[in-house]
PDB file of C-alpha atoms in Angstrom:
ATOM      1  CA  MET A   1      35.722  12.229 -31.757  1.00 57.00           C
ATOM      2  CA  LEU A   2      32.186  11.249 -32.688  1.00 55.00           C
ATOM      3  CA  GLU A   3      32.558  12.871 -36.128  1.00 64.00           C
ATOM      4  CA  TRP A   4      35.788  10.953 -36.720  1.00 61.00           C
ATOM      5  CA  PHE A   5      34.113   7.715 -35.669  1.00 57.00           C
ATOM      6  CA  VAL A   6      31.221   8.320 -38.066  1.00 57.00           C
ATOM      7  CA  ARG A   7      33.554   9.255 -40.955  1.00 61.00           C
ATOM      8  CA  GLU A   8      35.892   6.273 -40.531  1.00 58.00           C
ATOM      9  CA  PHE A   9      33.481   3.486 -39.664  1.00 55.00           C
ATOM     10  CA  SER A  10      30.079   4.421 -41.061  1.00 56.00           C
ATOM     11  CA  GLY A  11      30.628   2.067 -43.977  1.00 58.00           C
ATOM     12  CA  HIS A  12      30.838  -1.016 -41.737  1.00 61.00           C
ATOM     13  CA  PRO A  13      27.466  -2.514 -40.693  1.00 67.00           C
ATOM     14  CA  ILE A  14      28.689  -3.650 -37.271  1.00 70.00           C
ATOM     15  CA  TYR A  15      29.973  -0.181 -36.466  1.00 65.00           C
ATOM     16  CA  GLN A  16      26.701   1.346 -37.573  1.00 68.00           C
ATOM     17  CA  VAL A  17      24.979  -0.814 -34.947  1.00 73.00           C
ATOM     18  CA  ILE A  18      27.523   0.283 -32.332  1.00 72.00           C
ATOM     19  CA  LEU A  19      26.962   3.916 -33.295  1.00 71.00           C
ATOM     20  CA  LEU A  20      23.207   3.576 -32.907  1.00 78.00           C
ATOM     21  CA  PHE A  21      23.711   1.915 -29.523  1.00 81.00           C
ATOM     22  CA  ILE A  22      25.948   4.791 -28.350  1.00 80.00           C
ATOM     23  CA  VAL A  23      23.479   7.427 -29.528  1.00 81.00           C
ATOM     24  CA  ALA A  24      20.571   5.615 -27.864  1.00 85.00           C
ATOM     25  CA  SER A  25      22.550   5.327 -24.606  1.00 86.00           C
ATOM     26  CA  LEU A  26      23.310   9.060 -24.670  1.00 86.00           C
ATOM     27  CA  VAL A  27      19.652   9.884 -25.249  1.00 88.00           C
ATOM     28  CA  LEU A  28      18.549   7.632 -22.362  1.00 89.00           C
ATOM     29  CA  LEU A  29      21.225   9.166 -20.136  1.00 88.00           C
ATOM     30  CA  LEU A  30      19.977  12.658 -20.936  1.00 90.00           C
ATOM     31  CA  ILE A  31      16.385  11.607 -20.199  1.00 90.00           C
ATOM     32  CA  GLU A  32      17.395  10.060 -16.870  1.00 90.00           C
ATOM     33  CA  MET A  33      19.394  13.139 -15.882  1.00 91.00           C
ATOM     34  CA  SER A  34      16.468  15.371 -16.802  1.00 89.00           C
ATOM     35  CA  TRP A  35      14.123  13.227 -14.713  1.00 89.00           C
ATOM     36  CA  LEU A  36      16.475  13.343 -11.708  1.00 89.00           C
ATOM     37  CA  ILE A  37      16.836  17.120 -12.012  1.00 89.00           C
ATOM     38  CA  ALA A  38      13.050  17.520 -12.240  1.00 88.00           C
ATOM     39  CA  ARG A  39      12.586  15.298  -9.176  1.00 88.00           C
ATOM     40  CA  ALA A  40      15.162  17.278  -7.233  1.00 88.00           C
ATOM     41  CA  ILE A  41      13.457  20.568  -8.139  1.00 87.00           C
ATOM     42  CA  LEU A  42      10.072  19.135  -7.107  1.00 85.00           C
ATOM     43  CA  ARG A  43      11.438  17.936  -3.768  1.00 86.00           C
ATOM     44  CA  VAL A  44      12.976  21.333  -3.080  1.00 86.00           C
ATOM     45  CA  ARG A  45       9.672  23.056  -3.864  1.00 86.00           C
ATOM     46  CA  LEU A  46       7.713  20.623  -1.683  1.00 83.00           C
ATOM     47  CA  SER A  47      10.154  21.111   1.180  1.00 87.00           C
ATOM     48  CA  ALA A  48       9.834  24.865   0.850  1.00 88.00           C
ATOM     49  CA  ALA A  49       6.021  24.606   0.761  1.00 85.00           C
ATOM     50  CA  HIS A  50       6.071  22.333   3.798  1.00 88.00           C
ATOM     51  CA  TYR A  51       8.225  24.826   5.706  1.00 89.00           C
ATOM     52  CA  ARG A  52       5.927  27.742   4.802  1.00 90.00           C
ATOM     53  CA  PHE A  53       2.882  25.683   5.790  1.00 89.00           C
ATOM     54  CA  GLN A  54       4.377  24.851   9.180  1.00 88.00           C
ATOM     55  CA  GLN A  55       5.290  28.471   9.781  1.00 89.00           C
ATOM     56  CA  ASN A  56       2.006  30.041   8.657  1.00 89.00           C
ATOM     57  CA  LEU A  57      -0.820  27.503   9.185  1.00 89.00           C
ATOM     58  CA  ALA A  58       0.184  24.524  11.336  1.00 86.00           C
ATOM     59  CA  LYS A  59      -0.365  26.173  14.705  1.00 88.00           C
ATOM     60  CA  LYS A  60      -3.572  27.897  13.618  1.00 89.00           C
ATOM     61  CA  LEU A  61      -5.653  24.803  12.812  1.00 89.00           C
ATOM     62  CA  PHE A  62      -7.063  23.818  16.202  1.00 89.00           C
ATOM     63  CA  PRO A  63      -7.801  27.410  17.372  1.00 90.00           C
ATOM     64  CA  ALA A  64      -9.638  27.966  14.061  1.00 89.00           C
ATOM     65  CA  LEU A  65     -11.922  24.934  14.445  1.00 90.00           C
ATOM     66  CA  ASP A  66     -14.305  26.779  16.790  1.00 88.00           C
ATOM     67  CA  ASN A  67     -14.420  30.028  14.803  1.00 89.00           C
ATOM     68  CA  ASP A  68     -16.163  29.945  11.426  1.00 89.00           C
ATOM     69  CA  LEU A  69     -14.356  32.970   9.998  1.00 91.00           C
ATOM     70  CA  GLU A  70     -10.920  31.744  11.069  1.00 91.00           C
ATOM     71  CA  ARG A  71     -11.762  28.269   9.779  1.00 91.00           C
ATOM     72  CA  GLU A  72     -12.744  29.612   6.343  1.00 92.00           C
ATOM     73  CA  ALA A  73      -9.560  31.677   6.215  1.00 92.00           C
ATOM     74  CA  TRP A  74      -7.473  28.629   7.139  1.00 93.00           C
ATOM     75  CA  VAL A  75      -9.130  26.510   4.430  1.00 92.00           C
ATOM     76  CA  ALA A  76      -8.650  29.230   1.805  1.00 93.00           C
ATOM     77  CA  ALA A  77      -4.960  29.538   2.698  1.00 92.00           C
ATOM     78  CA  ALA A  78      -4.452  25.757   2.735  1.00 91.00           C
ATOM     79  CA  ARG A  79      -5.850  25.434  -0.798  1.00 92.00           C
ATOM     80  CA  LYS A  80      -2.896  27.458  -2.094  1.00 91.00           C
ATOM     81  CA  PHE A  81      -0.440  24.784  -0.977  1.00 91.00           C
ATOM     82  CA  PRO A  82       0.379  21.519  -2.785  1.00 89.00           C
ATOM     83  CA  GLU A  83      -2.024  18.673  -2.052  1.00 89.00           C
ATOM     84  CA  MET A  84       0.707  16.463  -0.574  1.00 89.00           C
ATOM     85  CA  THR A  85       1.707  19.152   1.923  1.00 90.00           C
ATOM     86  CA  VAL A  86      -1.850  19.552   3.214  1.00 91.00           C
ATOM     87  CA  ARG A  87      -2.403  15.783   3.354  1.00 90.00           C
ATOM     88  CA  ARG A  88       0.778  15.182   5.338  1.00 90.00           C
ATOM     89  CA  PHE A  89      -0.439  17.692   7.878  1.00 91.00           C
ATOM     90  CA  LEU A  90      -4.133  16.787   8.164  1.00 91.00           C
ATOM     91  CA  GLU A  91      -4.046  12.978   8.007  1.00 89.00           C
ATOM     92  CA  PRO A  92      -2.033  12.475  11.246  1.00 90.00           C
ATOM     93  CA  ARG A  93      -4.357  14.959  12.985  1.00 89.00           C
ATOM     94  CA  ILE A  94      -7.385  12.941  11.925  1.00 87.00           C
ATOM     95  CA  LEU A  95      -5.869   9.704  13.212  1.00 84.00           C
ATOM     96  CA  GLY A  96      -4.599  11.361  16.388  1.00 85.00           C
ATOM     97  CA  THR A  97      -7.921  12.865  17.473  1.00 84.00           C
ATOM     98  CA  GLU A  98     -11.363  11.491  18.268  1.00 82.00           C
ATOM     99  CA  GLY A  99     -14.921  12.548  18.910  1.00 82.00           C
ATOM    100  CA  GLU A 100     -16.012  16.087  18.100  1.00 87.00           C
ATOM    101  CA  VAL A 101     -12.482  17.336  17.433  1.00 89.00           C
ATOM    102  CA  GLN A 102     -11.897  14.593  14.884  1.00 87.00           C
ATOM    103  CA  GLU A 103     -15.179  15.425  13.140  1.00 87.00           C
ATOM    104  CA  LYS A 104     -14.122  19.058  12.838  1.00 90.00           C
ATOM    105  CA  VAL A 105     -10.714  18.134  11.412  1.00 90.00           C
ATOM    106  CA  VAL A 106     -12.424  15.830   8.914  1.00 88.00           C
ATOM    107  CA  GLY A 107     -14.696  18.747   7.988  1.00 90.00           C
ATOM    108  CA  VAL A 108     -11.616  20.830   7.179  1.00 91.00           C
ATOM    109  CA  TYR A 109     -10.261  17.904   5.135  1.00 92.00           C
ATOM    110  CA  VAL A 110     -13.493  17.894   3.134  1.00 90.00           C
ATOM    111  CA  ASP A 111     -13.597  21.676   2.660  1.00 91.00           C
ATOM    112  CA  VAL A 112     -10.024  21.764   1.365  1.00 92.00           C
ATOM    113  CA  GLY A 113     -11.186  19.392  -1.388  1.00 91.00           C
ATOM    114  CA  LEU A 114      -9.189  16.314  -0.435  1.00 91.00           C
ATOM    115  CA  LEU A 115     -12.246  14.068  -0.022  1.00 90.00           C
ATOM    116  CA  ASP A 116     -13.375  14.775  -3.597  1.00 89.00           C
ATOM    117  CA  ARG A 117      -9.969  13.671  -4.846  1.00 90.00           C
ATOM    118  CA  ASP A 118     -10.189  10.517  -2.735  1.00 88.00           C
ATOM    119  CA  LEU A 119     -13.573   9.690  -4.265  1.00 86.00           C
ATOM    120  CA  LYS A 120     -12.148  10.216  -7.737  1.00 88.00           C
ATOM    121  CA  GLY A 121      -9.150   8.033  -6.916  1.00 86.00           C
ATOM    122  CA  ALA A 122     -11.433   5.280  -5.617  1.00 81.00           C
ATOM    123  CA  ARG A 123     -12.769   4.876  -9.159  1.00 82.00           C
ATOM    124  CA  SER A 124      -9.339   4.888 -10.775  1.00 83.00           C
ATOM    125  CA  ARG A 125      -8.354   2.139 -13.204  1.00 84.00           C
ATOM    126  CA  TRP A 126      -5.079   1.762 -11.283  1.00 85.00           C
ATOM    127  CA  TRP A 127      -5.156  -0.593  -8.317  1.00 81.00           C
ATOM    128  CA  HIS A 128      -2.642   1.313  -6.183  1.00 82.00           C
ATOM    129  CA  LYS A 129      -4.656   4.528  -6.513  1.00 85.00           C
ATOM    130  CA  ARG A 130      -7.858   2.733  -5.497  1.00 83.00           C
ATOM    131  CA  MET A 131      -5.987   1.215  -2.555  1.00 83.00           C
ATOM    132  CA  ILE A 132      -4.660   4.570  -1.306  1.00 85.00           C
ATOM    133  CA  SER A 133      -8.066   6.228  -1.737  1.00 84.00           C
ATOM    134  CA  MET A 134      -9.839   3.445   0.150  1.00 82.00           C
ATOM    135  CA  ARG A 135      -7.357   3.710   3.026  1.00 82.00           C
ATOM    136  CA  ARG A 136      -8.285   7.360   3.326  1.00 85.00           C
ATOM    137  CA  LEU A 137     -12.020   6.828   2.910  1.00 82.00           C
ATOM    138  CA  ALA A 138     -11.920   4.354   5.784  1.00 78.00           C
ATOM    139  CA  PHE A 139     -11.302   7.334   8.075  1.00 80.00           C
ATOM    140  CA  VAL A 140     -12.896  10.317   6.342  1.00 83.00           C
ATOM    141  CA  GLY A 141     -15.837   8.865   4.411  1.00 78.00           C
ATOM    142  CA  GLY A 142     -19.409   9.434   5.560  1.00 76.00           C
ATOM    143  CA  PRO A 143     -22.678   7.482   5.424  1.00 74.00           C
ATOM    144  CA  GLU A 144     -23.383   8.995   1.990  1.00 78.00           C
ATOM    145  CA  HIS A 145     -20.414   7.023   0.618  1.00 77.00           C
ATOM    146  CA  GLN A 146     -21.644   3.599   1.731  1.00 74.00           C
ATOM    147  CA  GLU A 147     -22.734   2.511  -1.746  1.00 74.00           C
ATOM    148  CA  LEU A 148     -19.370   3.387  -3.287  1.00 74.00           C
ATOM    149  CA  ILE A 149     -17.458   1.608  -0.534  1.00 74.00           C
ATOM    150  CA  LEU A 150     -19.712  -1.427  -0.802  1.00 70.00           C
ATOM    151  CA  GLU A 151     -19.036  -1.458  -4.548  1.00 73.00           C
ATOM    152  CA  LEU A 152     -15.284  -1.328  -3.899  1.00 67.00           C
ATOM    153  CA  GLY A 153     -15.749  -4.244  -1.528  1.00 60.00           C
ATOM    154  CA  ASN A 154     -15.981  -6.447  -4.632  1.00 62.00           C
ATOM    155  CA  ASP A 155     -12.385  -5.552  -5.571  1.00 63.00           C
ATOM    156  CA  SER A 156      -9.201  -7.306  -4.392  1.00 65.00           C
ATOM    157  CA  HIS A 157      -8.965  -8.872  -0.930  1.00 66.00           C
ATOM    158  CA  ALA A 158      -6.998  -5.965   0.577  1.00 69.00           C
ATOM    159  CA  LEU A 159      -9.609  -3.474  -0.638  1.00 73.00           C
ATOM    160  CA  ARG A 160     -12.384  -5.653   0.761  1.00 71.00           C
ATOM    161  CA  VAL A 161     -10.807  -5.527   4.227  1.00 73.00           C
ATOM    162  CA  LEU A 162     -10.520  -1.744   4.014  1.00 74.00           C
ATOM    163  CA  ALA A 163     -14.157  -1.593   2.918  1.00 72.00           C
ATOM    164  CA  VAL A 164     -15.123  -3.501   6.070  1.00 73.00           C
ATOM    165  CA  LEU A 165     -13.223  -1.004   8.239  1.00 74.00           C
ATOM    166  CA  ALA A 166     -14.892   1.917   6.506  1.00 74.00           C
ATOM    167  CA  ILE A 167     -18.404   0.476   6.694  1.00 72.00           C
ATOM    168  CA  GLY A 168     -17.855  -0.557  10.315  1.00 71.00           C
ATOM    169  CA  ARG A 169     -17.019   3.036  11.232  1.00 71.00           C
ATOM    170  CA  MET A 170     -19.813   4.821   9.408  1.00 69.00           C
ATOM    171  CA  GLY A 171     -22.209   2.273   7.953  1.00 62.00           C
ATOM    172  CA  SER A 172     -25.636   1.058   8.990  1.00 69.00           C
ATOM    173  CA  ASP A 173     -26.250  -2.441  10.354  1.00 72.00           C
ATOM    174  CA  GLU A 174     -27.506  -3.549   6.945  1.00 75.00           C
ATOM    175  CA  TYR A 175     -24.346  -2.418   5.163  1.00 73.00           C
ATOM    176  CA  ILE A 176     -22.071  -3.986   7.781  1.00 78.00           C
ATOM    177  CA  TYR A 177     -23.813  -7.319   7.272  1.00 79.00           C
ATOM    178  CA  LYS A 178     -23.612  -6.997   3.480  1.00 75.00           C
ATOM    179  CA  VAL A 179     -19.895  -6.342   3.412  1.00 73.00           C
ATOM    180  CA  LEU A 180     -19.123  -9.125   5.919  1.00 78.00           C
ATOM    181  CA  GLU A 181     -21.390 -11.640   4.213  1.00 76.00           C
ATOM    182  CA  GLY A 182     -19.421 -11.492   0.984  1.00 67.00           C
ATOM    183  CA  LEU A 183     -15.960 -11.239   2.542  1.00 71.00           C
ATOM    184  CA  ASP A 184     -13.327 -13.949   2.265  1.00 71.00           C
ATOM    185  CA  LEU A 185      -9.995 -13.873   4.117  1.00 72.00           C
ATOM    186  CA  PRO A 186      -7.388 -15.989   2.328  1.00 67.00           C
ATOM    187  CA  ARG A 187      -4.636 -14.989   4.793  1.00 71.00           C
ATOM    188  CA  ARG A 188      -4.593 -14.977   8.594  1.00 72.00           C
ATOM    189  CA  LEU A 189      -2.892 -11.559   8.605  1.00 68.00           C
ATOM    190  CA  MET A 190      -6.077 -10.081   7.135  1.00 72.00           C
ATOM    191  CA  GLU A 191      -8.120 -11.099  10.181  1.00 77.00           C
ATOM    192  CA  GLN A 192      -6.762  -8.488  12.609  1.00 79.00           C
ATOM    193  CA  PRO A 193      -8.516  -5.471  11.005  1.00 78.00           C
ATOM    194  CA  ILE A 194     -11.816  -7.359  11.262  1.00 81.00           C
ATOM    195  CA  PHE A 195     -11.191  -8.100  14.940  1.00 84.00           C
ATOM    196  CA  THR A 196     -10.442  -4.412  15.507  1.00 81.00           C
ATOM    197  CA  MET A 197     -13.575  -3.251  13.714  1.00 81.00           C
ATOM    198  CA  LEU A 198     -15.875  -5.661  15.566  1.00 84.00           C
ATOM    199  CA  ASN A 199     -14.351  -4.867  18.964  1.00 83.00           C
ATOM    200  CA  ARG A 200     -15.059  -1.171  18.389  1.00 80.00           C
ATOM    201  CA  MET A 201     -18.689  -1.734  17.445  1.00 81.00           C
ATOM    202  CA  ASP A 202     -21.470  -0.667  19.755  1.00 81.00           C
ATOM    203  CA  GLY A 203     -22.765  -3.567  21.858  1.00 81.00           C
ATOM    204  CA  GLN A 204     -26.337  -3.447  20.554  1.00 85.00           C
ATOM    205  CA  ARG A 205     -25.190  -3.267  16.917  1.00 84.00           C
ATOM    206  CA  PHE A 206     -22.883  -6.191  17.474  1.00 87.00           C
ATOM    207  CA  GLU A 207     -25.631  -8.319  18.998  1.00 86.00           C
ATOM    208  CA  ALA A 208     -27.888  -7.449  16.056  1.00 86.00           C
ATOM    209  CA  LEU A 209     -25.134  -8.652  13.715  1.00 86.00           C
ATOM    210  CA  MET A 210     -24.701 -11.887  15.692  1.00 88.00           C
ATOM    211  CA  LYS A 211     -28.370 -12.745  15.098  1.00 89.00           C
ATOM    212  CA  LYS A 212     -27.369 -13.313  11.450  1.00 88.00           C
ATOM    213  CA  TRP A 213     -24.264 -15.325  12.342  1.00 88.00           C
ATOM    214  CA  ASP A 214     -25.320 -18.500  10.544  1.00 87.00           C
ATOM    215  CA  ARG A 215     -26.175 -16.597   7.335  1.00 88.00           C
ATOM    216  CA  ILE A 216     -22.591 -15.424   6.802  1.00 86.00           C
ATOM    217  CA  SER A 217     -20.926 -17.664   4.236  1.00 84.00           C
ATOM    218  CA  SER A 218     -17.267 -17.142   5.155  1.00 85.00           C
ATOM    219  CA  PRO A 219     -16.019 -19.591   7.835  1.00 87.00           C
ATOM    220  CA  GLN A 220     -13.265 -17.133   8.781  1.00 88.00           C
ATOM    221  CA  ILE A 221     -15.777 -14.373   9.497  1.00 88.00           C
ATOM    222  CA  ARG A 222     -18.003 -16.703  11.518  1.00 90.00           C
ATOM    223  CA  LYS A 223     -14.946 -17.734  13.536  1.00 91.00           C
ATOM    224  CA  ILE A 224     -13.982 -14.115  14.228  1.00 90.00           C
ATOM    225  CA  LEU A 225     -17.543 -13.251  15.269  1.00 91.00           C
ATOM    226  CA  LEU A 226     -17.582 -16.154  17.733  1.00 92.00           C
ATOM    227  CA  VAL A 227     -14.291 -15.142  19.320  1.00 90.00           C
ATOM    228  CA  VAL A 228     -15.275 -11.480  19.654  1.00 91.00           C
ATOM    229  CA  SER A 229     -18.702 -12.362  21.027  1.00 91.00           C
ATOM    230  CA  ALA A 230     -17.123 -14.487  23.779  1.00 88.00           C
ATOM    231  CA  HIS A 231     -16.163 -11.312  25.661  1.00 87.00           C
ATOM    232  CA  LYS A 232     -18.444  -8.760  23.973  1.00 88.00           C
ATOM    233  CA  ALA A 233     -21.724 -10.708  24.151  1.00 88.00           C
ATOM    234  CA  PRO A 234     -21.155 -13.984  26.082  1.00 87.00           C
ATOM    235  CA  GLY A 235     -24.837 -14.888  26.186  1.00 88.00           C
ATOM    236  CA  VAL A 236     -25.189 -14.630  22.422  1.00 89.00           C
ATOM    237  CA  CYS A 237     -21.974 -16.597  21.939  1.00 88.00           C
ATOM    238  CA  ALA A 238     -23.224 -19.397  24.220  1.00 88.00           C
ATOM    239  CA  ASP A 239     -26.397 -19.671  22.122  1.00 89.00           C
ATOM    240  CA  TRP A 240     -24.369 -20.254  18.925  1.00 91.00           C
ATOM    241  CA  LEU A 241     -21.706 -22.601  20.354  1.00 89.00           C
ATOM    242  CA  PRO A 242     -23.718 -25.840  19.962  1.00 89.00           C
ATOM    243  CA  LYS A 243     -24.176 -25.141  16.264  1.00 90.00           C
ATOM    244  CA  ALA A 244     -20.603 -23.893  15.850  1.00 89.00           C
ATOM    245  CA  GLU A 245     -19.035 -27.036  17.300  1.00 88.00           C
ATOM    246  CA  ARG A 246     -20.888 -29.140  14.700  1.00 89.00           C
ATOM    247  CA  ASP A 247     -20.067 -26.851  11.773  1.00 88.00           C
ATOM    248  CA  SER A 248     -18.574 -28.503   8.701  1.00 89.00           C
ATOM    249  CA  ALA A 249     -15.802 -25.885   8.484  1.00 89.00           C
ATOM    250  CA  MET A 250     -12.714 -26.563  10.570  1.00 90.00           C
ATOM    251  CA  GLU A 251     -12.142 -22.817  11.053  1.00 89.00           C
ATOM    252  CA  VAL A 252     -15.532 -22.401  12.742  1.00 90.00           C
ATOM    253  CA  ARG A 253     -15.011 -25.359  15.087  1.00 90.00           C
ATOM    254  CA  ALA A 254     -11.569 -23.986  16.007  1.00 90.00           C
ATOM    255  CA  GLY A 255     -13.222 -20.643  16.684  1.00 90.00           C
ATOM    256  CA  ALA A 256     -15.773 -22.381  18.904  1.00 89.00           C
ATOM    257  CA  ALA A 257     -12.910 -23.910  20.911  1.00 90.00           C
ATOM    258  CA  ARG A 258     -11.191 -20.546  21.292  1.00 89.00           C
ATOM    259  CA  ALA A 259     -14.434 -18.805  22.274  1.00 90.00           C
ATOM    260  CA  SER A 260     -15.276 -21.554  24.781  1.00 88.00           C
ATOM    261  CA  GLY A 261     -11.897 -21.108  26.408  1.00 86.00           C
ATOM    262  CA  MET A 262     -12.713 -17.454  27.038  1.00 87.00           C
ATOM    263  CA  MET A 263     -15.910 -18.242  28.976  1.00 85.00           C
ATOM    264  CA  ALA A 264     -15.624 -19.964  32.357  1.00 79.00           C
ATOM    265  CA  THR A 265     -18.983 -21.733  32.270  1.00 82.00           C
ATOM    266  CA  GLU A 266     -20.065 -25.344  32.536  1.00 83.00           C
ATOM    267  CA  LYS A 267     -21.508 -25.318  29.009  1.00 84.00           C
ATOM    268  CA  SER A 268     -18.259 -24.025  27.542  1.00 84.00           C
ATOM    269  CA  LEU A 269     -16.354 -26.772  29.377  1.00 83.00           C
ATOM    270  CA  VAL A 270     -18.609 -29.417  27.852  1.00 84.00           C
ATOM    271  CA  THR A 271     -18.039 -27.886  24.425  1.00 85.00           C
ATOM    272  CA  LEU A 272     -14.257 -28.011  24.893  1.00 85.00           C
ATOM    273  CA  LEU A 273     -14.342 -31.646  25.963  1.00 84.00           C
ATOM    274  CA  ARG A 274     -16.270 -32.573  22.838  1.00 87.00           C
ATOM    275  CA  LEU A 275     -13.963 -30.549  20.599  1.00 86.00           C
ATOM    276  CA  LEU A 276     -10.959 -32.276  22.153  1.00 83.00           C
ATOM    277  CA  LYS A 277     -12.112 -35.351  20.205  1.00 85.00           C
ATOM    278  CA  ASP A 278     -12.608 -33.490  16.902  1.00 83.00           C
ATOM    279  CA  ARG A 279     -11.493 -35.146  13.668  1.00 87.00           C
ATOM    280  CA  ASP A 280      -9.135 -32.245  12.795  1.00 85.00           C
ATOM    281  CA  PHE A 281      -5.968 -31.819  14.843  1.00 85.00           C
ATOM    282  CA  GLU A 282      -6.145 -28.005  14.546  1.00 87.00           C
ATOM    283  CA  VAL A 283      -9.435 -28.022  16.470  1.00 85.00           C
ATOM    284  CA  ARG A 284      -8.116 -30.510  19.050  1.00 85.00           C
ATOM    285  CA  ALA A 285      -5.003 -28.366  19.551  1.00 86.00           C
ATOM    286  CA  ARG A 286      -7.077 -25.245  20.125  1.00 87.00           C
ATOM    287  CA  ALA A 287      -9.356 -27.099  22.559  1.00 84.00           C
ATOM    288  CA  ALA A 288      -6.364 -28.482  24.477  1.00 84.00           C
ATOM    289  CA  ARG A 289      -4.858 -25.017  24.853  1.00 86.00           C
ATOM    290  CA  ALA A 290      -8.183 -23.597  26.069  1.00 82.00           C
ATOM    291  CA  LEU A 291      -8.613 -26.412  28.586  1.00 80.00           C
ATOM    292  CA  GLY A 292      -5.127 -25.870  29.950  1.00 78.00           C
ATOM    293  CA  ARG A 293      -5.849 -22.224  30.615  1.00 80.00           C
ATOM    294  CA  ARG A 294      -8.919 -23.010  32.703  1.00 75.00           C
ATOM    295  CA  ARG A 295      -6.779 -24.595  35.480  1.00 74.00           C
ATOM    296  CA  GLU A 296      -9.593 -26.765  36.808  1.00 70.00           C
ATOM    297  CA  LEU A 297      -9.243 -30.223  38.334  1.00 69.00           C
ATOM    298  CA  THR A 298     -11.887 -31.625  35.993  1.00 71.00           C
ATOM    299  CA  THR A 299      -9.672 -30.829  33.000  1.00 72.00           C
ATOM    300  CA  LEU A 300      -6.640 -32.822  34.190  1.00 72.00           C
ATOM    301  CA  GLU A 301      -7.709 -36.235  32.894  1.00 78.00           C
ATOM    302  CA  PRO A 302      -8.716 -34.990  29.397  1.00 73.00           C
ATOM    303  CA  LEU A 303      -5.437 -33.061  29.167  1.00 70.00           C
ATOM    304  CA  VAL A 304      -3.434 -36.159  30.103  1.00 70.00           C
ATOM    305  CA  GLU A 305      -5.190 -38.026  27.295  1.00 75.00           C
ATOM    306  CA  ALA A 306      -4.408 -35.131  24.937  1.00 71.00           C
ATOM    307  CA  THR A 307      -0.680 -35.637  25.581  1.00 75.00           C
ATOM    308  CA  LYS A 308      -1.049 -39.025  23.864  1.00 73.00           C
ATOM    309  CA  ASP A 309      -2.625 -37.532  20.732  1.00 71.00           C
ATOM    310  CA  SER A 310      -1.105 -38.573  17.416  1.00 76.00           C
ATOM    311  CA  ALA A 311      -0.736 -34.920  16.346  1.00 74.00           C
ATOM    312  CA  PHE A 312       2.310 -33.049  17.647  1.00 74.00           C
ATOM    313  CA  TRP A 313       0.504 -29.710  17.951  1.00 77.00           C
ATOM    314  CA  VAL A 314      -2.154 -31.234  20.198  1.00 70.00           C
ATOM    315  CA  ARG A 315       0.476 -32.766  22.488  1.00 73.00           C
ATOM    316  CA  GLN A 316       2.428 -29.527  22.632  1.00 74.00           C
ATOM    317  CA  ASN A 317      -0.600 -27.396  23.519  1.00 61.00           C
TER     318      ASN A 317
END
């Protein structure tokens, strides 16, 4: 059929174009079919490797952690499997353990060679590879990787947040301050990982960080530190509240209102009453909500006045 088409219509320019289009479509179809077949073969091989791994090595990991010879044998056997198979097994075990057991599992992760690949991926020119590598380094990196992680903290916003998590887990006080000092959070959704990291910090390290509270340039970070300190270090928080309530950034004043609402003291009540008259309705709304939660008779009159506020969110809170 194709030979007949070429013989009959090759002299017409329009049909030559159609012929080229058909040939190109057939070539693309063959390429796509080849790609799908290759993907299917790869998936079958990975599934088979995963099954063999589960049968031969999965149940032997934790018993091998306390025996050096068994551990070395396990690592040597794991290296013969595809990287993805080993990762899919080890990563949930790292996240699902803690303390000494987690450290031993991370040691196996390092010995298999996965950490070296993460470090290489962290320097990749491709953003998604750097992102994946940083997510892993946040849980398996050590103090010796602080400089690299701090360097990656100058990348995109998502990578900066992951850098904070990594440094918060393994870094020194100096590095934690460095990575927080230069961090900016353009979206509220990015705040939760910072809350989590700060809540997990040791009390003394957190108080040492709070001593530098006013040196941190990001209003969002100063707000988060205030809120966390309200329950983690109330005395330190109370010392910073007078300065926080006069801060030029609305976010910090709103954070002062939220932190004050978490401390049932006379000073925090005075702070809330002042913030209830703030120039920004977001701060007044936060102060009104905090006052309402205190359930004290002295807050009734200010709350009644807040119901007459020109801003809907203040009246609603």
